[in-house]
Coordinates of C-alpha atoms and ligand atoms in Angstrom, one line a residue:
X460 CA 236.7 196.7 187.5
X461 CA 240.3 198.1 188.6
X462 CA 240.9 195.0 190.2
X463 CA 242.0 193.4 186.7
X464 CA 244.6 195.8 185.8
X465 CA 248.1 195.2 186.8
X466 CA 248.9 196.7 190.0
X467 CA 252.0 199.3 191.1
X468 CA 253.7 198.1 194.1
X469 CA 256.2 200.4 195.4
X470 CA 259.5 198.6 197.1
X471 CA 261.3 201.0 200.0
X472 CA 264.3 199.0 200.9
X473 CA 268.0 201.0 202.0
X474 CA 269.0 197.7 200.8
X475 CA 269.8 197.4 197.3
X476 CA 270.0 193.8 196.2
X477 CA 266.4 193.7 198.4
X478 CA 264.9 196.3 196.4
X479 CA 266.0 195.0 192.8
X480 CA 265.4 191.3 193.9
X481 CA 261.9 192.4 194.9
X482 CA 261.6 194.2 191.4
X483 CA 262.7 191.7 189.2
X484 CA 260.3 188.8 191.0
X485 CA 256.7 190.9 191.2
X486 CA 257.9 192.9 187.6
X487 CA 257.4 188.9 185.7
X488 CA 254.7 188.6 187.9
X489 CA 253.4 191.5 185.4
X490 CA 253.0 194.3 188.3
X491 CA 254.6 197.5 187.7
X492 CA 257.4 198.1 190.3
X493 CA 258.6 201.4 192.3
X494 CA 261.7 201.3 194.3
X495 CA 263.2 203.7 196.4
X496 CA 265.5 203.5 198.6
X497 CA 264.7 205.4 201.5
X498 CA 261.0 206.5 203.3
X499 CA 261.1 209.9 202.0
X500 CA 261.7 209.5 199.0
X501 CA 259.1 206.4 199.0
X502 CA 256.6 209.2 200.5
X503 CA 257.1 211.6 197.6
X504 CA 256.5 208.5 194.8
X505 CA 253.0 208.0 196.6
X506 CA 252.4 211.4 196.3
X507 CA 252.9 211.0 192.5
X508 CA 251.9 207.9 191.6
X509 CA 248.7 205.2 191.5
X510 CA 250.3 202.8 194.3
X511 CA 248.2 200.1 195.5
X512 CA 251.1 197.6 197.4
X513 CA 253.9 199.0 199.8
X514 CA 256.6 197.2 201.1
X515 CA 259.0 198.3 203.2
X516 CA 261.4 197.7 205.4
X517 CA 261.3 198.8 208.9
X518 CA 264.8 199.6 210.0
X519 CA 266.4 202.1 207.7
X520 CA 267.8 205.3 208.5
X521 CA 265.9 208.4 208.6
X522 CA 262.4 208.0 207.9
X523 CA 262.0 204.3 209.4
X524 CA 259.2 201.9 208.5
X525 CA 257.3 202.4 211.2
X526 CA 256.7 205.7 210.9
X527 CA 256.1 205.5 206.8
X528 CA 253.5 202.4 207.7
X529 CA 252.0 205.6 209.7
X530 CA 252.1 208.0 207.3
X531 CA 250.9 205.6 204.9
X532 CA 247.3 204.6 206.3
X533 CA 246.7 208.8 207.6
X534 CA 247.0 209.9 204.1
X535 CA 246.4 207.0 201.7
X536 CA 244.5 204.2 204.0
X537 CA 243.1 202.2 201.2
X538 CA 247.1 201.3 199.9
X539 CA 248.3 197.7 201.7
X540 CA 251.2 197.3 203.6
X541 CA 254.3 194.8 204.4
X542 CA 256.3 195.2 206.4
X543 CA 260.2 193.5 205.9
X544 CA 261.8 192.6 208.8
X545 CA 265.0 191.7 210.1
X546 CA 265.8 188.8 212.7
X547 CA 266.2 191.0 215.3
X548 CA 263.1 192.5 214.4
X549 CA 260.0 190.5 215.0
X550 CA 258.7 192.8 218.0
X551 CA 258.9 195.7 215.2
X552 CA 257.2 193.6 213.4
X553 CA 254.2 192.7 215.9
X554 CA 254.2 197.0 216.3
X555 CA 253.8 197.1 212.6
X556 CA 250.9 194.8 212.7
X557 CA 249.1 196.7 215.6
X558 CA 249.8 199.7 213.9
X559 CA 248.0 198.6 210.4
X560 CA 250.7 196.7 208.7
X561 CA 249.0 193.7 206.7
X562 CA 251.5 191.4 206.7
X563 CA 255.1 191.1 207.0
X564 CA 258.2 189.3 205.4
X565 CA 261.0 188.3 207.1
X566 CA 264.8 188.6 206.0
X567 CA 266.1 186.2 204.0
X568 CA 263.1 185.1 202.1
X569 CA 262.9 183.4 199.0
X570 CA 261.1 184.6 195.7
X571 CA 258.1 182.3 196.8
X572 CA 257.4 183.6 200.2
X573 CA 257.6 187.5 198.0
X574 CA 255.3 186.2 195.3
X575 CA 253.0 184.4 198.3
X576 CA 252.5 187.7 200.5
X577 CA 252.3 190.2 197.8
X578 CA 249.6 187.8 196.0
X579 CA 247.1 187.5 199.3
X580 CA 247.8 191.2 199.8
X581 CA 246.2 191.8 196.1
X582 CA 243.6 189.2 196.3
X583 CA 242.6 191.4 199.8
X584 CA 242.5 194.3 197.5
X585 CA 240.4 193.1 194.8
X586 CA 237.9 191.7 197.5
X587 CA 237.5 195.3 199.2
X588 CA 237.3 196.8 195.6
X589 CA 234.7 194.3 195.0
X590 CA 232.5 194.6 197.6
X591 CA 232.9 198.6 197.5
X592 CA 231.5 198.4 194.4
X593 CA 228.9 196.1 195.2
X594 CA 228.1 198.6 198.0
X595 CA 227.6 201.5 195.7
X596 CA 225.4 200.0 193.3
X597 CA 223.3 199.0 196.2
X598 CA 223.6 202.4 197.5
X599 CA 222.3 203.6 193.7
X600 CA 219.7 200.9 193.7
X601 CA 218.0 201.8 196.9
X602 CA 217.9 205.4 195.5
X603 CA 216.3 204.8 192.1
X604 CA 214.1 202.7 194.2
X605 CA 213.1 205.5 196.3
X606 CA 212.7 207.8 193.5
X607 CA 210.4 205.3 191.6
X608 CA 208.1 204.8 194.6
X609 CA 207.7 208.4 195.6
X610 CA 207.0 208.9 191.7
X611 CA 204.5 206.6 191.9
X612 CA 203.4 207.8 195.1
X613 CA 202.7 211.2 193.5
X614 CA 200.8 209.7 190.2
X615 CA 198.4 207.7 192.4
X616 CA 197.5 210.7 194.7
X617 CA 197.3 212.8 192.0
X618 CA 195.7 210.7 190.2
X619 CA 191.5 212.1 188.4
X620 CA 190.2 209.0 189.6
X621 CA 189.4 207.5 193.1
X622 CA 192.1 204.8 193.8
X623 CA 191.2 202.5 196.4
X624 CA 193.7 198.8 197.4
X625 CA 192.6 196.5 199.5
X626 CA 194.2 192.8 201.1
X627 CA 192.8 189.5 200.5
X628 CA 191.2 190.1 204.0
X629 CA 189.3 193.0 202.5
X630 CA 191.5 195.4 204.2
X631 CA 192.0 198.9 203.0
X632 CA 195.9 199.1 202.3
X633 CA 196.0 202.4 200.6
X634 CA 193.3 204.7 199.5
X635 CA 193.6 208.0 197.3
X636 CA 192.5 211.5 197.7
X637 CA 189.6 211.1 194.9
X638 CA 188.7 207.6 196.9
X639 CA 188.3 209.7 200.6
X640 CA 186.1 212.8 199.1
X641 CA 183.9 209.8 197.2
X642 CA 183.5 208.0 200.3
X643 CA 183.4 211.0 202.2
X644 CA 186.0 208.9 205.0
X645 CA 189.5 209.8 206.3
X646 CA 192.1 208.1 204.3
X647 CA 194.3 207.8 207.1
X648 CA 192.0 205.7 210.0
X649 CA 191.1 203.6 207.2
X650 CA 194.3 201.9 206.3
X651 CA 194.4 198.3 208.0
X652 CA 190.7 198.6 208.8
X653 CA 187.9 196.7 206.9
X654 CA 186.2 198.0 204.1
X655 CA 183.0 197.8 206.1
X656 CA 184.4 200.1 208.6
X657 CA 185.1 202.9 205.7
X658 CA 182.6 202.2 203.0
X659 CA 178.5 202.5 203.8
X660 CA 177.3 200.9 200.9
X661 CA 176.9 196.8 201.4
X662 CA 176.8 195.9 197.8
X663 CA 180.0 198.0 197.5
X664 CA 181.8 196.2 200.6
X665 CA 180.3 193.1 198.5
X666 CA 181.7 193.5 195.1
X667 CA 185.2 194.7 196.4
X668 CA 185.5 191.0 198.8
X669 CA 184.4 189.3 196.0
X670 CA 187.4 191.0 193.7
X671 CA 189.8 190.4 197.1
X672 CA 189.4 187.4 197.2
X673 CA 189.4 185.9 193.5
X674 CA 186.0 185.1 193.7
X675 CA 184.9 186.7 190.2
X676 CA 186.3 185.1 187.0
X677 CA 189.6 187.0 186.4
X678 CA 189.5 186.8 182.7
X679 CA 186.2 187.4 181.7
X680 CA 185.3 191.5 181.2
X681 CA 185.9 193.8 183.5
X682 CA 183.3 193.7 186.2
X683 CA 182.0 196.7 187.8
X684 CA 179.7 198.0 190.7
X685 CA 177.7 201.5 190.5
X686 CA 177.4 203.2 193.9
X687 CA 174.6 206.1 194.1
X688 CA 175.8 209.2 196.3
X689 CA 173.2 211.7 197.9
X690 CA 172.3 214.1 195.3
X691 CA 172.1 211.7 192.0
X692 CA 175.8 211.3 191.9
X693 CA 177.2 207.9 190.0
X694 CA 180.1 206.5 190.8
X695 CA 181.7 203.4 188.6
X696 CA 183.6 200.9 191.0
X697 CA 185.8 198.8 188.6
X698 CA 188.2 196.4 190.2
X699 CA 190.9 193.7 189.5
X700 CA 192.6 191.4 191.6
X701 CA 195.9 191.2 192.4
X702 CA 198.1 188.4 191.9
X703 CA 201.2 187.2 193.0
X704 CA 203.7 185.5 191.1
X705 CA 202.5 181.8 191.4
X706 CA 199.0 183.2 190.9
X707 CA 197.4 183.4 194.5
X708 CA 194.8 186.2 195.2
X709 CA 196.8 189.0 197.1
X710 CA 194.0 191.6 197.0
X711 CA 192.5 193.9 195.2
X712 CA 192.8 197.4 193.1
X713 CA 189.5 199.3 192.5
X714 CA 189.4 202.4 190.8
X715 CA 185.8 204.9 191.5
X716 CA 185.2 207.0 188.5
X717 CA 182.5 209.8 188.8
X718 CA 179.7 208.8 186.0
X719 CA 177.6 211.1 186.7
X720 CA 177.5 213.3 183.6
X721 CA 177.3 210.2 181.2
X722 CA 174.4 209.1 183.0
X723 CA 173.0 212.6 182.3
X724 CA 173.8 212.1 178.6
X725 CA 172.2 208.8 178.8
X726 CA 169.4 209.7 180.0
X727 CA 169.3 212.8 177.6
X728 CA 169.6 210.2 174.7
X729 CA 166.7 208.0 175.9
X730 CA 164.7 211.0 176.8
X731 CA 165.3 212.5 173.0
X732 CA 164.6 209.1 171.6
X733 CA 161.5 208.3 173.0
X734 CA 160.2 211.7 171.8
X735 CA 161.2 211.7 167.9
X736 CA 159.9 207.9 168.2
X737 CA 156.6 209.1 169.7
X738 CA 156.4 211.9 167.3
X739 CA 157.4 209.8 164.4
X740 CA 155.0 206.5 165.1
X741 CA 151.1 208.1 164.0
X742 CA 152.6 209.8 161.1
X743 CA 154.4 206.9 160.0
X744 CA 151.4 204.6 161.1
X745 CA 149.0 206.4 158.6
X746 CA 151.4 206.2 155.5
X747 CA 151.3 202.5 156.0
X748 CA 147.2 202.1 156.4
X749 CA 147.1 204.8 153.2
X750 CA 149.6 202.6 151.1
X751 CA 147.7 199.4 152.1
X752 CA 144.6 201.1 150.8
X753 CA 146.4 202.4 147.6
X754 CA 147.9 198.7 147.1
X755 CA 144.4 197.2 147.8
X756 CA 142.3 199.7 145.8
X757 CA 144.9 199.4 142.9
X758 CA 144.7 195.5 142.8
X759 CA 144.6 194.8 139.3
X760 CA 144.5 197.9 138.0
X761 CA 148.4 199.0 137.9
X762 CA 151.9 197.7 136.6
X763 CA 153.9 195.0 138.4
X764 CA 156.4 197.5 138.6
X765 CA 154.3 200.1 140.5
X766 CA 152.7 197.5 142.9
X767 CA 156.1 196.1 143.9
X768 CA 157.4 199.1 144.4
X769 CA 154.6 200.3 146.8
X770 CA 154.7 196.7 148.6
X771 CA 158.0 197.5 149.2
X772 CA 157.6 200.9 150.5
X773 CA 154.6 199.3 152.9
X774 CA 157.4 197.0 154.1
X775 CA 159.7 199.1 155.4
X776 CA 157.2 201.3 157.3
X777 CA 155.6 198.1 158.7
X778 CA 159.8 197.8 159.8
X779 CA 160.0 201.1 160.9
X780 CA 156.8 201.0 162.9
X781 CA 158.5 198.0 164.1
X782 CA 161.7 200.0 165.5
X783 CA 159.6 203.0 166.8
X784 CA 157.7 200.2 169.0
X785 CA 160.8 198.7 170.5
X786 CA 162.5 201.9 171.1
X787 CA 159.5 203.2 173.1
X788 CA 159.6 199.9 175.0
X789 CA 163.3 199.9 176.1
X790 CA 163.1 203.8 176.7
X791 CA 159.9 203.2 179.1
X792 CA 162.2 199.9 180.7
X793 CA 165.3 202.0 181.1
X794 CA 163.2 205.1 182.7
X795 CA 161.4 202.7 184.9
X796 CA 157.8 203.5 184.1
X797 CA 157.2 200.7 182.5
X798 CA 153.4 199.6 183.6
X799 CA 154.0 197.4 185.8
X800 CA 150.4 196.3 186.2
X801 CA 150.9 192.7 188.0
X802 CA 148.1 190.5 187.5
X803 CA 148.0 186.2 187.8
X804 CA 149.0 185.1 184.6
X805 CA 149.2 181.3 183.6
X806 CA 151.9 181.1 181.6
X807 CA 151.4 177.9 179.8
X808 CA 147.9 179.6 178.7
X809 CA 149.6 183.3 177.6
X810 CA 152.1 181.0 175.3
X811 CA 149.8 178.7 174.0
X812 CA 147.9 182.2 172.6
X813 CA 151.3 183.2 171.5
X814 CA 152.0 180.2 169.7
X815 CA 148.5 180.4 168.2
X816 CA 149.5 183.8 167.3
X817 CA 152.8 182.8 165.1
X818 CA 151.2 180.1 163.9
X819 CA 151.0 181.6 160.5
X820 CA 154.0 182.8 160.3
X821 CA 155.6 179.5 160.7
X822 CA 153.3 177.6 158.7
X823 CA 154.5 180.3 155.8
X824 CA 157.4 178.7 156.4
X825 CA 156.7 175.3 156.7
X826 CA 157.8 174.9 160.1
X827 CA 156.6 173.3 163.3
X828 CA 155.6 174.4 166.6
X829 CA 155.8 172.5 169.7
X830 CA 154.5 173.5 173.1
X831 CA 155.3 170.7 175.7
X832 CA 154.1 170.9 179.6
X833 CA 155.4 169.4 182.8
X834 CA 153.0 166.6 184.1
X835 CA 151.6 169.1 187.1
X836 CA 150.1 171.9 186.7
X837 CA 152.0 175.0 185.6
X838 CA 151.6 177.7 189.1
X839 CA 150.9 181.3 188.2
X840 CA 153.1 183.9 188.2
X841 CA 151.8 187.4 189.4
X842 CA 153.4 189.6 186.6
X843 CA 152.5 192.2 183.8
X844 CA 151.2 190.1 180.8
X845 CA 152.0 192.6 178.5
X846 CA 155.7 192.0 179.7
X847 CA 155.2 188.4 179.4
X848 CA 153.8 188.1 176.2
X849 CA 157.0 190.7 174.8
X850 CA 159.4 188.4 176.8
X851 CA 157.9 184.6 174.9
X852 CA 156.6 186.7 171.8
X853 CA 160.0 187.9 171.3
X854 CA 161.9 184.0 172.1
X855 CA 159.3 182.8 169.9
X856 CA 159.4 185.2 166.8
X857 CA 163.0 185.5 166.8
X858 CA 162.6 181.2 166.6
X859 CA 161.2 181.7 163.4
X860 CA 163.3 183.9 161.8
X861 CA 166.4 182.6 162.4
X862 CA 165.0 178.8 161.5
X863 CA 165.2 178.0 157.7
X864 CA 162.0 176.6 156.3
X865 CA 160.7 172.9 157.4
X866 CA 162.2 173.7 161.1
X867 CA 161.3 172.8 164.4
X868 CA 160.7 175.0 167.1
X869 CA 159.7 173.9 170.4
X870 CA 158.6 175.3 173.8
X871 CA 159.6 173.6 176.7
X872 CA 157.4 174.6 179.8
X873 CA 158.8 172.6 183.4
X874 CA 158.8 173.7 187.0
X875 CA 162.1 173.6 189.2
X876 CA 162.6 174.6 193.1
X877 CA 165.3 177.4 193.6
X878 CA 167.0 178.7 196.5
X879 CA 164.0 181.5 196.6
X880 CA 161.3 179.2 196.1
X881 CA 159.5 177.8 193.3
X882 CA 161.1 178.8 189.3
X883 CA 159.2 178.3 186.0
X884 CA 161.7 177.6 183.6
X885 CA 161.0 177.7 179.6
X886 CA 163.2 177.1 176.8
X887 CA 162.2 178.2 173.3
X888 CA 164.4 175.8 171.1
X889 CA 165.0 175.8 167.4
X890 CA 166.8 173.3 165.0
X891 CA 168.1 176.9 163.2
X892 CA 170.9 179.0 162.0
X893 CA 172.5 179.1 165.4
X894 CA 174.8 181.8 166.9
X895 CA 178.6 181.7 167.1
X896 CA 180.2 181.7 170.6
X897 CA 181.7 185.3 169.7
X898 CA 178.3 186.7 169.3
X899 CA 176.8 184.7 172.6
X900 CA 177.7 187.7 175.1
X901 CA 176.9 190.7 172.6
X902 CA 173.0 189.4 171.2
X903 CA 171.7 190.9 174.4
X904 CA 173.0 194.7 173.9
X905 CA 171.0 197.4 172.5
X906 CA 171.2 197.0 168.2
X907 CA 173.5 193.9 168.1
X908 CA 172.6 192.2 165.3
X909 CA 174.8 189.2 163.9
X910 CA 174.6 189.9 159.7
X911 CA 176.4 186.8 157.7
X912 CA 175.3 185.4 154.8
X913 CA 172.0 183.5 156.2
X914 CA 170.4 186.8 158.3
X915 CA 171.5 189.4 156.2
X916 CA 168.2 189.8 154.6
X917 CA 166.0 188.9 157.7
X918 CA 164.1 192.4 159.1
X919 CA 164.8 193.4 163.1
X920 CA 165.8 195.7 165.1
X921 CA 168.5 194.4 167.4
X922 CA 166.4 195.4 170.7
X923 CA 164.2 192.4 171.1
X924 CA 166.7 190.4 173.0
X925 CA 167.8 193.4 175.0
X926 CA 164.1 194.5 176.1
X927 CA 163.9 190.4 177.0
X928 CA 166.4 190.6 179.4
X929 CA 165.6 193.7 180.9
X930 CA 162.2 192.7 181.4
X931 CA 163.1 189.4 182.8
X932 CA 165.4 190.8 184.8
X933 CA 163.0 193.5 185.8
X934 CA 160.8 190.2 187.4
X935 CA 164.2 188.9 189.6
X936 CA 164.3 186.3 186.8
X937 CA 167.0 185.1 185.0
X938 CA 168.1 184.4 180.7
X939 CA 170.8 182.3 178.9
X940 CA 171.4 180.8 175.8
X941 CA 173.3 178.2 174.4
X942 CA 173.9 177.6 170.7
X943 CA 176.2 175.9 168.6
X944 CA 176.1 177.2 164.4
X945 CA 174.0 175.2 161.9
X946 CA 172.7 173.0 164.4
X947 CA 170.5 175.7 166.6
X948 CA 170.1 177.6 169.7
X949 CA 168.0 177.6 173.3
X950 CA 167.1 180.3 174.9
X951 CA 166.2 179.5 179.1
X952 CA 164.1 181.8 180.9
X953 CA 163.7 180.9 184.2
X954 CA 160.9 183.0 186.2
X955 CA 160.0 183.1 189.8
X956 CA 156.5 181.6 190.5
X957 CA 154.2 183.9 192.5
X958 CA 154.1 187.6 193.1
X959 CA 156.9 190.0 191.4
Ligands
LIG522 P1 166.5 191.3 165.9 O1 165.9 189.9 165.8 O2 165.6 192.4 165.8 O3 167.7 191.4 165.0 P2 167.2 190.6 168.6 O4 167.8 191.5 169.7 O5 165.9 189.9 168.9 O6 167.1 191.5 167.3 O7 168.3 189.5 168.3 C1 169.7 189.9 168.1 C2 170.4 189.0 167.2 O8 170.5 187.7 167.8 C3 169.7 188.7 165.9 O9 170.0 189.7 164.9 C4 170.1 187.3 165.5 O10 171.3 187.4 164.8 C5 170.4 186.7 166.8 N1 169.4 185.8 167.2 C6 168.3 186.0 168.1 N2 167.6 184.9 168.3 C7 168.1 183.9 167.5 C8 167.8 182.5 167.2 N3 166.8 181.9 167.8 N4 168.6 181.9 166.4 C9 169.7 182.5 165.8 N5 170.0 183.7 166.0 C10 169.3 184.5 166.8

């Protein structure tokens, strides 16, 4: 800052010894010193030079001081003035201080006095340097500041995507172009009102409190909420909360994307794949019975070679046959036609078939099966069987497979009372492989399939778990697992009892 450089002070004094006492004292002080010796020429210095301090005397012929302290503050206001005066003087003096004179000095006065007046004159000036400086970088600050918000002003309402903020009270605080055509509302009367009073959809309104107000678990994935607009178009609502710097839940920022033409392709894909599967399952289906036959027919009769080679090839059709089957299943789930012919089932009886079912399959392996019921009787449920017996045939299968040999597997069947009513809850639980925590979360999506060193050889298709959840879901149920690695894992299905 120029308030650490060494200052010029200008000295106008008729006086002589005045003006070079006045030099000598302030030059050791390490200020650079002007002297002249009357007020015009001290007027044509400050013309010249960079002069911060004046002092001058106020009687002296010609040009007196009075009038150079008024020249001084018209043309150069910033520069300080002090005034020297005489005895005789001090009225001057008081005029001088009126006029703008910041000080003044009276005849005799000793170096001290000098060096005391001409040192709070430059402390003055490095305070009103300071804060002039301070007041321009404020001045700069508060315009970046506008420039940065109107920037990001622009980006949000030009933004593809719907943009919509709301306060912890659920209160729209800003909402983007994209965000009033989706919701078909004016942006404007929304801000301050509630959500509910700009958006139609409840389970919208919902999902947006929920984010508002913390409620959803902050770290876990993204969650998101799909709205439905007249004439099949899909909106994705994804929203975070936001927090303020000691972590309280301010709010919310949601973002609506349109969705609509991946749900075409999605449905394209599912559409496509359920054809080629259904055109691909008879052929395939009567390769396998002919191979059985050849491999049955041939008993005996051919190489080892040969016969492994077309047991092998009858595997991988039986697998095959095997994919076809589930993708049929989970295209008729995600379509919605799957039959949902609802009949009363008992469930203990439909597993206790199923367990009858595996029980070869597990005894091939030397393992157990263990079907334990509640002390009551088990109610009905009023459900699709078929469903059902995919949901536990699944649980139950997958038991076996990812269970070395000599396991235990074992189907809990117990009732439990819900907020809705009356739940059927069964766990299929094995003493197997296990699943990591990583893979918990992921065994449930289409194709997942966890391959390490222990289920890289066993056969599936990754869409048994997925078609499990849909279909329990599909029946307002619920599925979780927990597992822990090498010990073995439970899967919980908990059902509603009675119609679905
Ligand atoms: P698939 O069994 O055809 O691979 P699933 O969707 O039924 O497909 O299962 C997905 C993955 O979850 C399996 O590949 C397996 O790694 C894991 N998994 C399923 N059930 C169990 C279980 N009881 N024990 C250990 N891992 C399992």
């Amino acid at each position: 800052m120029g308030s650490k450089k060494a200052k010029k002070i200008l000295v106008i004094d008729d006086e002589r010894d005045i003006r070079d006492g006045c030099g000598r004292i302030l030059s050791r002080l390490g200020h650079g010193v002007l002297k002249a010796h009357n007020g015009q020429t001290g007027l044509e210095i400050l013309e010249k030079e960079n002069v911060c301090v004046v002092i001058c005397d106020i009687k002296m012929p010609g040009i007196d001081g009075i009038e150079v302290l008024s020249r001084v503050k018209e043309l150069y206001p910033s520069i300080i003035v002090i005034m020297i005066t005489g005895f005789s003087t001090v009225e001057n003096a008081i005029d001088a201080m009126k006029n703008g004179a910041y000080d003044f000095i009276s005849k005799p006065f000793t170096p001290d006095q000098l060096r005391i007046v001409v040192k709070r004159a430059l402390d003055t000036l490095i305070l009103t340097e300071e804060a002039e400086e301070l007041r321009l970088e404020r001045e700069r600050n508060l315009a970046d500041l506008a420039t940065e918000q109107s920037r990001i002003r622009t980006i949000i309402e030009t933004l593809p995507n719907g943009v919509l903020v709301t306060n912890m009270a659920g209160q729209v605080v800003l909402m983007n172009p994209v965000s009033q055509a989706y919701l078909e509302q004016d942006r404007y009367s929304c801000i301050g009102k509630n959500i509910e009073s700009c958006i139609e959809d409840q389970g919208l309104c919902d999902y947006i409190h929920e984010v508002s107000t913390c409620t959803l678990n902050p770290d876990e994935e993204m969650h998101s909420y799909e709205l439905i607009l007249p004439e099949q178009r899909f909106i994705l609502a994804q929203g975070k909360p936001v927090l303020g710097e000691d972590g309280d839940c301010m709010g919310a920022v949601v973002t609506l994307s349109d969705i609509t033409d991946l749900k075409v392709f999605d449905r394209l894909k599912s559409e496509f794949v359920a054809k080629v599967s259904h055109e691909l399952r008879s052929p395939l289906s009567i390769i396998h019975e002919q191979l059985a036959m050849v491999i049955k027919g041939a008993q005996g009769h051919q190489e080892d070679k040969s016969q492994y080679i077309l047991g092998r090839a009858k595997e991988k059709t039986q697998s095959l046959i095997s994919l076809i089957g589930d993708l049929l299943d989970i295209s008729k789930i995600e379509a919605g036609s799957g039959e949902q012919e609802s009949i009363t089932v008992e469930v203990d009886d439909l597993i206790g078939k199923i367990i009858e079912f595996v029980h070869s399959q597990a005894r091939q392996k030397d393992q157990s099966i263990e079907l334990n019921l509640p002390k009551n009787k088990v109610p009905s449920v009023e459900a699709d069987p078929i469903a059902l017996e995919s949901i536990f045939g699944n649980l139950i299968t997958n038991a076996i497979k990812y269970t070395p040999e000599g396991g235990k597997i074992q189907v809990d069947i117990s009732t439990e009372t819900g907020e809705q009513g009356e739940n059927i809850c069964v766990k299929v639980r094995d003493n197997g492989f296990g699943i990591e925590e990583k893979h918990l979360d992921k065994i449930f999506e289409k194709f997942y399939r966890i391959k390490d060193d222990k289920t890289r050889f066993i056969n599936g298709t990754g869409l048994g778990l997925p078609i499990v959840k849909s279909l329990v879901e599909a029946m307002s149920g619920q599925i979780f697992v927990e597992s822990e690695t090498g010990k073995g894992s439970e899967f919980t299905v908990i059902l509603p009892a009675g119609q679905h």
